[in-house]
């Protein structure tokens, strides 16, 4: 099944997507069994981020190819992770498939796309076994961990390098029937293939992270866990960036220069 | 006015607190003007975290005294911040005043309390002037940025050092009528004063952070911004830690050893 959040007639709805048809739902399918309240064409709705998480988890370096690439560029990424440690992203940055990625006017240097498979947690999870972690995932979606490298390397935190508004496209929907580690991730810019990697070629898999993190934290229904990327691709204003993961779908976002100048931070 | 979220008769309610009386409210006062639906004694309710934020912002190093202390202990904290950069904490870790801080069974080394004043955002904010940032704050509460130093210095992220369940006490309520930078923060362990500092002795004040961050991110009603601590205090199981900020109140939490053994991460 494919579940999406959509804007239709000015309101947001949970929905079930079937080919080109969207069945609007009375509530979230993550914790209940909502009723169908209407059916509309997919082309008439705006896709929203498929969930707004209570906690937005993300894994930093989880593919050897990405680590090797970063080292080749001279970045101090440290050693290959030896334990499954989660990090965080911020909800303000989420947009759905189709929405624009806005490049801030004062950003110097490249913006890069990172295509990631995303676990959507379906139930409360604490001190989970691997079997419980597997059962806890409601479904899978796609994330683009848009990154401004200059800020990533100069700032103390990833606040604006990875969490500027629109920097976290997620979607187009949640697919409940897919094996995420048996898929292929392809990143396309203006319909040209720029990167392709085995989605499952991870250092630690999603269930490793859920088991390890749940030793200390409680996962809640709707939490998301972005699994890291195997490659990065520069993107520039005017381009369209697509992340396709077989078995799930394609997350597609245009890139635009944000035309509004930021005010001087010292203004009063 | 003092607004709290409380559990009463098994349900969570927004409420207005007046001395020892709690007026239960029909909804959130942050975005509306809810009606009073009942009145109960403060002693009969459980205090919850006063808000569950859409984004949980926190400032790392924002007091010179804290930086000097960290350097004296040999930590590589780097230079004094020259720009107002936000970081993040995670909602799973939030508990209200009165709830126990649970020390994980496998944690070696000290746990420390950090008393912080917290801004609660009341309206949507983007590219704010300093005047707009001032107007955007709904009120102020207190946070205890509980930190496990061993994990903070060995892990790549602050996921378990600062975001283990129960590590983010917040409360007891939101005070709307207080000047946060004219107050005094006192940390007490078992009723003994352990640290005291001027709440306003910050490198950057709350409005500096809101102005700077809102150049890139949209703040939403209910977002919280923890402002950093001027001192740290070791806490151990069996103790009670109180953070008092004049003009707001006292956030009080017992510290307990978590008695449940975490499972082996490799179990299946």
XYZ file of N, CA and C in Angstrom, chain B residues 30-250:
663
model
N -1.327 29.146 23.111
C -0.268 29.726 22.272
C -0.866 30.332 21.008
N -1.877 29.672 20.461
C -2.440 30.183 19.214
C -3.880 30.652 19.347
N -4.515 30.428 20.489
C -5.913 30.809 20.610
C -6.222 31.387 21.972
N -7.491 31.506 22.279
C -7.938 31.999 23.579
C -8.902 30.963 24.134
N -8.343 29.881 24.698
C -9.193 28.765 25.120
C -10.052 29.118 26.337
N -11.164 28.406 26.467
C -12.076 28.597 27.593
C -11.638 27.740 28.783
N -12.022 28.166 29.976
C -11.779 27.371 31.180
C -12.841 26.282 31.259
N -12.378 25.038 31.413
C -13.322 23.916 31.436
C -13.440 23.288 32.824
N -12.630 23.758 33.768
C -12.702 23.203 35.110
C -11.566 23.744 35.945
N -11.661 23.591 37.253
C -10.618 24.082 38.143
C -10.303 23.017 39.172
N -9.006 22.715 39.302
C -8.572 21.685 40.243
C -7.369 22.198 41.033
N -7.002 21.468 42.059
C -5.844 21.852 42.870
C -4.552 21.417 42.170
N -3.533 22.272 42.256
C -2.239 21.958 41.637
C -1.689 20.635 42.169
N -1.980 20.335 43.433
C -1.407 19.126 44.043
C -2.022 17.841 43.481
N -3.123 17.964 42.732
C -3.790 16.755 42.214
C -3.406 16.427 40.771
N -2.568 17.272 40.159
C -2.234 17.025 38.749
C -0.764 16.648 38.599
N -0.460 15.995 37.485
C 0.927 15.705 37.106
C 1.351 16.742 36.075
N 2.481 17.386 36.310
C 2.962 18.377 35.346
C 3.636 17.663 34.177
N 3.227 18.029 32.971
C 3.828 17.477 31.749
C 4.799 18.517 31.181
N 5.633 18.132 30.204
C 6.429 19.166 29.533
C 5.461 20.236 29.024
N 5.732 21.514 29.256
C 4.718 22.536 28.956
C 4.388 22.671 27.476
N 5.206 22.120 26.601
C 4.869 22.117 25.181
C 5.676 20.999 24.517
N 5.115 20.394 23.460
C 5.856 19.417 22.647
C 6.168 20.124 21.336
N 7.416 20.543 21.144
C 7.718 21.424 20.008
C 7.720 20.702 18.668
N 7.445 21.470 17.626
C 7.618 21.006 16.235
C 9.115 20.865 15.963
N 9.900 21.868 16.401
C 11.361 21.777 16.362
C 11.896 22.178 17.739
N 12.845 21.387 18.239
C 13.409 21.540 19.575
C 14.827 22.095 19.395
N 14.951 23.428 19.489
C 16.243 24.074 19.325
C 16.965 24.192 20.669
N 18.278 24.103 20.622
C 19.076 24.303 21.828
C 20.406 24.931 21.429
N 20.884 25.772 22.297
C 22.142 26.471 22.089
C 23.214 25.753 22.893
N 24.375 25.529 22.299
C 25.390 24.752 22.991
C 26.182 25.538 24.013
N 26.991 26.439 23.557
C 27.932 27.143 24.426
C 27.588 28.629 24.362
N 26.911 29.120 25.399
C 26.405 30.493 25.314
C 26.721 31.320 26.556
N 27.554 30.778 27.444
C 27.978 31.529 28.638
C 29.496 31.410 28.720
N 30.172 32.525 28.904
C 31.638 32.480 28.986
C 32.107 31.629 30.164
N 31.367 31.673 31.275
C 31.768 30.894 32.456
C 31.776 29.395 32.139
N 30.778 28.947 31.362
C 30.675 27.532 30.997
C 31.845 27.144 30.087
N 32.144 28.009 29.124
C 33.283 27.759 28.230
C 34.584 27.666 29.017
N 34.788 28.610 29.947
C 36.020 28.612 30.736
C 36.126 27.322 31.553
N 34.991 26.897 32.114
C 34.961 25.679 32.923
C 35.322 24.457 32.073
N 34.731 24.384 30.879
C 34.994 23.240 29.999
C 36.464 23.211 29.600
N 37.028 24.379 29.296
C 38.452 24.428 28.922
C 39.340 24.006 30.092
N 38.964 24.439 31.297
C 39.761 24.095 32.479
C 39.772 22.583 32.703
N 38.694 21.912 32.251
C 38.642 20.454 32.394
C 39.310 19.745 31.217
N 39.850 20.540 30.289
C 40.607 19.952 29.197
C 39.783 19.550 27.992
N 38.518 19.992 27.929
C 37.683 19.657 26.776
C 37.991 20.592 25.610
N 37.990 20.025 24.420
C 38.262 20.820 23.213
C 36.977 21.500 22.764
N 36.617 22.587 23.413
C 35.366 23.272 23.072
C 35.562 24.289 21.956
N 36.812 24.483 21.547
C 37.063 25.439 20.472
C 36.971 26.867 20.965
N 36.878 27.776 20.014
C 36.871 29.200 20.347
C 35.479 29.637 20.811
N 35.430 30.788 21.433
C 34.155 31.369 21.846
C 33.311 31.649 20.594
N 32.034 31.249 20.604
C 31.206 31.434 19.409
C 31.186 32.893 18.953
N 31.316 33.086 17.663
C 31.253 34.429 17.089
C 29.973 34.635 16.295
N 29.165 33.595 16.157
C 27.844 33.783 15.574
C 26.838 32.918 16.319
N 25.568 33.331 16.246
C 24.496 32.685 17.010
C 23.992 31.474 16.229
N 24.515 30.303 16.573
C 24.152 29.074 15.849
C 23.333 28.158 16.735
N 22.167 27.745 16.238
C 21.337 26.825 17.000
C 21.776 25.383 16.780
N 21.441 24.550 17.755
C 21.565 23.106 17.617
C 20.206 22.489 17.935
N 20.177 21.184 18.184
C 18.901 20.491 18.344
C 18.934 19.502 19.498
N 17.758 19.320 20.113
C 17.536 18.200 21.008
C 16.307 17.447 20.501
N 15.944 16.337 21.194
C 14.907 15.436 20.660
C 13.741 15.266 21.636
N 12.520 15.294 21.081
C 11.307 15.277 21.898
C 11.162 14.038 22.782
N 11.725 12.897 22.361
C 11.577 11.691 23.175
C 12.113 11.881 24.585
N 13.073 12.809 24.734
C 13.758 12.976 26.022
C 12.994 13.866 26.994
N 11.927 14.527 26.546
C 11.215 15.492 27.387
C 10.420 14.806 28.492
N 10.509 15.358 29.697
C 9.625 15.008 30.817
C 9.287 16.297 31.548
N 8.229 16.263 32.342
C 7.819 17.440 33.086
C 8.495 17.535 34.437
N 8.187 18.615 35.154
C 8.706 18.764 36.513
C 8.095 17.678 37.391
N 8.922 17.083 38.230
C 8.455 16.013 39.109
C 8.786 14.628 38.591
N 8.968 14.493 37.286
C 9.277 13.179 36.703
C 10.738 12.824 36.960
N 11.031 11.541 36.991
C 12.388 11.082 37.294
C 13.306 11.194 36.086
N 14.534 11.628 36.348
C 15.634 11.509 35.391
C 16.234 10.123 35.614
N 16.201 9.275 34.576
C 16.666 7.889 34.721
C 18.064 7.752 34.132
N 18.999 7.302 34.971
C 20.380 7.112 34.512
C 20.510 5.707 33.927
N 20.863 5.603 32.634
C 20.957 4.277 31.998
C 21.936 3.360 32.744
N 21.608 2.070 32.795
C 22.424 1.157 33.604
C 23.858 0.998 33.116
N 24.101 1.216 31.830
C 25.447 0.993 31.297
C 26.244 2.278 31.144
N 25.770 3.362 31.754
C 26.495 4.624 31.649
C 27.619 4.685 32.680
N 28.838 4.875 32.186
C 29.975 5.105 33.089
C 30.235 6.604 33.133
N 30.662 7.076 34.292
C 31.026 8.480 34.388
C 29.872 9.353 34.805
N 30.166 10.648 34.984
C 29.196 11.541 35.610
C 28.034 11.930 34.692
N 26.901 12.203 35.342
C 25.769 12.865 34.705
C 25.734 14.268 35.284
N 25.527 15.258 34.426
C 25.515 16.629 34.916
C 24.219 17.320 34.550
N 23.776 18.203 35.462
C 22.608 19.045 35.217
C 23.076 20.372 34.644
N 22.299 20.919 33.707
C 22.555 22.258 33.179
C 21.233 23.017 33.180
N 21.141 24.060 33.997
C 19.901 24.830 34.094
C 19.832 25.914 33.033
N 18.746 25.924 32.278
C 18.658 26.829 31.129
C 17.298 27.526 31.088
N 17.305 28.784 30.693
C 16.038 29.439 30.397
C 15.648 29.066 28.965
N 14.348 28.924 28.736
C 13.833 28.415 27.464
C 12.799 29.387 26.901
N 13.005 29.813 25.659
C 11.999 30.628 24.968
C 10.984 29.714 24.294
N 9.694 30.019 24.473
C 8.633 29.301 23.770
C 8.078 30.239 22.694
N 8.241 29.826 21.442
C 7.828 30.665 20.316
C 6.305 30.668 20.210
N 5.728 31.844 19.949
C 4.281 31.964 19.905
C 3.688 32.185 18.528
N 4.534 32.519 17.574
C 3.984 32.769 16.231
C 5.010 32.416 15.171
N 4.546 32.260 13.946
C 5.424 31.944 12.828
C 6.395 33.102 12.602
N 7.647 32.756 12.395
C 8.692 33.773 12.327
C 9.673 33.405 11.229
N 9.872 34.316 10.282
C 10.885 34.103 9.242
C 11.464 35.455 8.874
N 12.772 35.525 8.738
C 13.471 36.769 8.410
C 13.025 37.888 9.338
N 13.154 37.617 10.621
C 12.627 38.529 11.631
C 13.596 39.659 11.933
N 13.043 40.832 12.179
C 13.807 41.902 12.820
C 13.898 41.577 14.308
N 14.754 42.301 15.005
C 14.861 42.083 16.451
C 13.535 42.403 17.152
N 12.844 43.413 16.696
C 11.541 43.749 17.290
C 10.540 42.618 17.050
N 10.528 42.070 15.844
C 9.620 40.949 15.555
C 9.983 39.717 16.382
N 11.288 39.487 16.557
C 11.717 38.347 17.373
C 11.209 38.508 18.802
N 11.322 39.722 19.345
C 10.823 39.974 20.708
C 9.325 39.702 20.812
N 8.581 40.168 19.803
C 7.112 39.990 19.832
C 6.708 38.535 19.641
N 7.599 37.731 19.069
C 7.217 36.360 18.709
C 7.247 35.397 19.887
N 7.878 35.783 20.990
C 8.017 34.847 22.109
C 6.745 34.855 22.952
N 6.138 33.683 23.105
C 4.919 33.549 23.910
C 5.238 33.631 25.392
N 6.316 32.985 25.817
C 6.669 32.993 27.228
C 7.959 32.222 27.449
N 8.272 31.984 28.728
C 9.568 31.439 29.118
C 9.380 30.300 30.099
N 10.174 29.263 29.941
C 10.134 28.176 30.897
C 11.578 27.785 31.236
N 11.744 26.651 31.895
C 13.054 26.221 32.391
C 13.356 24.837 31.834
N 14.606 24.642 31.433
C 15.035 23.335 30.963
C 16.250 22.854 31.735
N 16.349 21.540 31.891
C 17.545 20.926 32.476
C 18.180 20.055 31.391
N 19.278 20.549 30.833
C 19.948 19.881 29.701
C 20.873 18.786 30.238
N 20.250 17.749 30.807
C 20.998 16.649 31.438
C 21.972 16.035 30.418
N 23.213 15.860 30.848
C 24.285 15.470 29.918
C 25.147 14.374 30.515
N 25.351 13.327 29.740
C 26.264 12.245 30.130
C 27.599 12.527 29.438
N 28.553 13.041 30.205
C 29.795 13.540 29.584
C 30.585 12.469 28.843
N 30.626 11.250 29.380
C 31.434 10.209 28.726
C 30.946 10.010 27.294
N 29.634 9.880 27.134
C 29.073 9.673 25.792
C 29.220 10.931 24.933
N 29.122 12.088 25.577
C 29.236 13.331 24.800
C 30.597 13.424 24.116
N 31.627 12.868 24.780
C 32.972 13.004 24.224
C 33.410 11.798 23.382
N 32.677 10.683 23.466
C 33.057 9.528 22.648
C 32.181 9.359 21.419
N 30.904 9.773 21.499
C 29.989 9.553 20.378
C 30.144 10.647 19.325
N 29.726 10.330 18.082
C 29.783 11.330 17.013
C 28.724 12.413 17.191
N 27.586 12.045 17.753
C 26.491 12.999 17.956
C 26.101 13.000 19.437
N 25.164 13.884 19.785
C 24.689 13.965 21.180
C 23.484 13.067 21.422
N 23.327 12.033 20.568
C 22.053 11.290 20.632
C 21.762 10.711 22.018
N 22.690 9.990 22.631
C 22.370 9.419 23.954
C 22.946 10.245 25.082
N 24.010 11.019 24.801
C 24.588 11.845 25.871
C 23.606 12.902 26.347
N 22.790 13.406 25.445
C 21.854 14.474 25.797
C 20.398 14.139 25.487
N 20.136 13.050 24.764
C 18.765 12.762 24.322
C 18.249 11.395 24.731
N 18.934 10.732 25.680
C 18.342 9.524 26.247
C 17.004 9.907 26.885
N 16.050 8.968 26.876
C 14.746 9.225 27.501
C 14.938 9.851 28.885
N 14.145 10.842 29.196
C 14.089 11.559 30.497
C 15.221 12.569 30.686
N 16.114 12.728 29.713
C 17.267 13.627 29.884
C 16.927 15.095 29.617
N 15.687 15.399 29.277
C 15.336 16.797 28.996
C 14.117 17.242 29.804
N 14.262 17.318 31.151
C 13.160 17.895 31.937
C 12.893 19.338 31.499
N 11.596 19.695 31.385
C 11.222 21.066 31.017
C 9.968 21.430 31.805
N 9.956 22.656 32.361
C 8.783 23.108 33.090
C 9.171 24.047 34.222
N 8.385 24.285 35.265
C 7.124 23.570 35.466
C 5.993 24.092 34.579
N 6.135 25.347 34.096
C 5.098 25.986 33.281
C 5.753 27.041 32.419
N 4.953 27.682 31.577
C 5.412 28.800 30.755
C 4.942 30.092 31.428
N 5.891 30.965 31.752
C 5.555 32.265 32.353
C 5.598 33.311 31.234
N 4.484 34.008 31.048
C 4.433 34.967 29.937
C 4.918 36.360 30.336
N 4.972 36.660 31.649
C 5.285 38.016 32.088
C 6.589 38.049 32.870
N 7.701 37.919 32.158
C 9.000 37.949 32.833
C 10.049 38.416 31.816
N 11.029 39.159 32.309
C 12.169 39.544 31.471
C 13.264 38.503 31.695
N 13.515 37.615 30.752
C 14.389 36.458 31.018
C 15.836 36.858 31.277
N 16.261 37.993 30.754
C 17.677 38.333 30.915
C 17.937 39.169 32.176
N 16.903 39.386 32.992
C 17.081 40.124 34.251
C 16.920 39.198 35.449
N 17.095 37.887 35.248
C 16.817 36.917 36.307
C 18.109 36.254 36.798
N 17.936 35.406 37.820
C 19.040 34.616 38.358
C 18.674 33.138 38.273
N 19.596 32.330 37.792
C 19.405 30.881 37.735
C 20.171 30.240 38.884
N 19.491 29.387 39.634
C 20.142 28.665 40.736
C 19.917 27.169 40.552
N 20.980 26.403 40.678
C 20.870 24.941 40.605
C 21.095 24.393 42.009
N 20.143 23.598 42.479
C 20.251 22.985 43.804
C 20.216 21.480 43.676
N 21.054 20.817 44.473
C 21.013 19.360 44.557
C 20.707 19.019 46.013
N 19.626 18.288 46.225
C 19.163 17.978 47.585
C 19.065 19.244 48.447
N 18.490 20.284 47.833
C 18.243 21.555 48.522
C 19.487 22.360 48.855
N 20.652 21.926 48.400
C 21.873 22.729 48.593
C 22.204 23.472 47.307
N 22.490 24.758 47.439
C 22.888 25.531 46.259
C 24.207 24.990 45.717
N 24.236 24.679 44.425
C 25.470 24.187 43.804
C 25.996 25.138 42.735
N 25.105 25.944 42.168
C 25.549 26.903 41.145
C 24.545 28.042 41.100
N 25.045 29.221 40.791
C 24.151 30.373 40.627
C 24.785 31.279 39.584
N 24.002 31.728 38.638
C 24.536 32.654 37.639
C 23.434 33.583 37.138
N 23.868 34.708 36.601
C 22.923 35.655 36.013
C 22.383 35.044 34.728
N 21.061 34.850 34.677
C 20.441 34.201 33.515
C 20.777 34.952 32.231
N 20.929 36.267 32.333
C 21.160 37.084 31.143
C 22.611 37.232 30.729
N 23.522 36.549 31.420
C 24.963 36.696 31.146
C 25.372 35.868 29.923
N 24.612 36.019 28.847
C 24.783 35.194 27.651
C 25.710 35.871 26.638
N 26.349 35.051 25.816
C 27.146 35.601 24.710
C 26.203 36.206 23.668
N 25.158 35.449 23.293
C 24.096 35.973 22.425
C 22.770 35.766 23.143
N 21.873 36.752 23.077
C 20.610 36.624 23.799
C 19.565 35.911 22.929
N 18.402 35.592 23.500
C 17.411 34.813 22.737
C 17.022 35.470 21.415
N 16.931 36.799 21.400
C 16.468 37.478 20.182
C 17.567 37.483 19.124
N 18.837 37.498 19.555
C 19.936 37.312 18.592
C 19.757 35.991 17.839
N 19.460 34.929 18.604
C 19.306 33.610 17.965
C 18.095 33.568 17.036
N 16.982 34.156 17.469
C 15.779 34.120 16.628
C 15.991 34.916 15.339
N 16.664 36.063 15.445
C 16.943 36.868 14.247
C 17.864 36.093 13.304
N 18.968 35.584 13.840
C 19.964 34.921 13.002
C 19.401 33.638 12.378
N 18.788 32.781 13.217
C 18.291 31.510 12.686
C 17.162 31.733 11.688
N 16.311 32.740 11.939
C 15.152 32.937 11.056
C 15.554 33.488 9.689
N 16.824 33.790 9.490
C 17.289 34.100 8.130
C 17.187 32.862 7.236
N 17.212 31.666 7.851
C 17.240 30.427 7.073
C 16.104 29.462 7.413
N 15.586 29.560 8.624
C 14.560 28.609 9.062
C 13.317 29.366 9.506
N 12.163 28.719 9.326
C 10.906 29.258 9.838
C 10.659 28.698 11.232
N 10.457 29.587 12.196
C 10.019 29.140 13.524
C 8.498 29.014 13.519
N 8.009 28.013 14.260
C 6.572 27.738 14.333
C 6.078 27.905 15.771
N 4.799 28.219 15.949
C 4.250 28.304 17.302
C 4.513 27.013 18.070
N 5.040 27.134 19.274
C 5.350 25.968 20.092
C 6.791 25.518 19.999
N 7.529 25.989 19.014
C 8.969 25.674 18.995
C 9.613 26.196 20.287
N 10.619 25.485 20.753
C 11.345 25.942 21.943
C 12.811 26.175 21.596
N 13.396 27.121 22.308
C 14.812 27.457 22.134
C 15.447 27.486 23.520
N 16.238 26.448 23.811
C 16.949 26.366 25.095
C 18.225 27.198 24.977
N 18.476 28.030 25.997
C 19.467 29.090 25.844
C 20.858 28.786 26.387
N 21.107 27.544 26.785
C 22.437 27.222 27.311
C 22.532 27.496 28.803
N 23.604 26.982 29.410
C 23.770 27.062 30.867
C 25.070 27.767 31.216
N 25.062 28.439 32.362
C 26.259 29.115 32.846
C 27.101 28.246 33.764
N 26.593 27.066 34.097
C 27.333 26.177 35.008
C 26.801 24.766 34.838
N 27.596 23.801 35.231
C 27.152 22.407 35.235
C 27.323 21.854 36.646
N 26.462 20.907 37.038
C 26.500 20.330 38.384
C 26.342 18.824 38.293
N 27.287 18.064 38.853
C 27.122 16.609 38.854
C 25.867 16.197 39.635
N 25.156 15.207 39.137
C 24.005 14.655 39.844
C 24.130 13.135 39.850
N 23.628 12.527 40.918
C 23.753 11.073 41.052
C 22.414 10.489 41.484
N 22.192 9.220 41.184
C 20.930 8.587 41.586
C 20.674 8.751 43.084
N 19.448 9.051 43.399
C 19.067 9.303 44.780
C 18.904 10.779 45.088
N 19.500 11.633 44.255
C 19.415 13.077 44.481
C 18.134 13.646 43.866
N 17.802 14.865 44.295
C 16.764 15.653 43.629
C 17.435 16.914 43.120
N 17.244 17.234 41.841
C 17.863 18.423 41.274
C 16.778 19.447 40.947
N 16.985 20.662 41.478
C 16.064 21.773 41.236
C 16.779 22.848 40.428
N 16.113 23.336 39.399
C 16.586 24.516 38.680
C 15.572 25.618 38.967
N 16.006 26.668 39.663
C 15.105 27.796 39.903
C 15.548 28.966 39.032
N 14.617 29.578 38.337
C 14.891 30.860 37.691
C 13.895 31.850 38.270
N 14.434 32.917 38.873
C 13.566 33.924 39.483
C 12.572 34.421 38.438
N 11.353 34.680 38.884
C 10.334 35.194 37.968
C 9.640 34.122 37.157
N 10.176 32.911 37.153
C 9.526 31.817 36.411
C 9.056 30.736 37.386
N 9.983 30.122 38.131
C 9.593 29.069 39.059
C 10.733 28.094 39.250
N 10.392 26.877 39.635
C 11.406 25.854 39.912
C 11.037 24.565 39.187
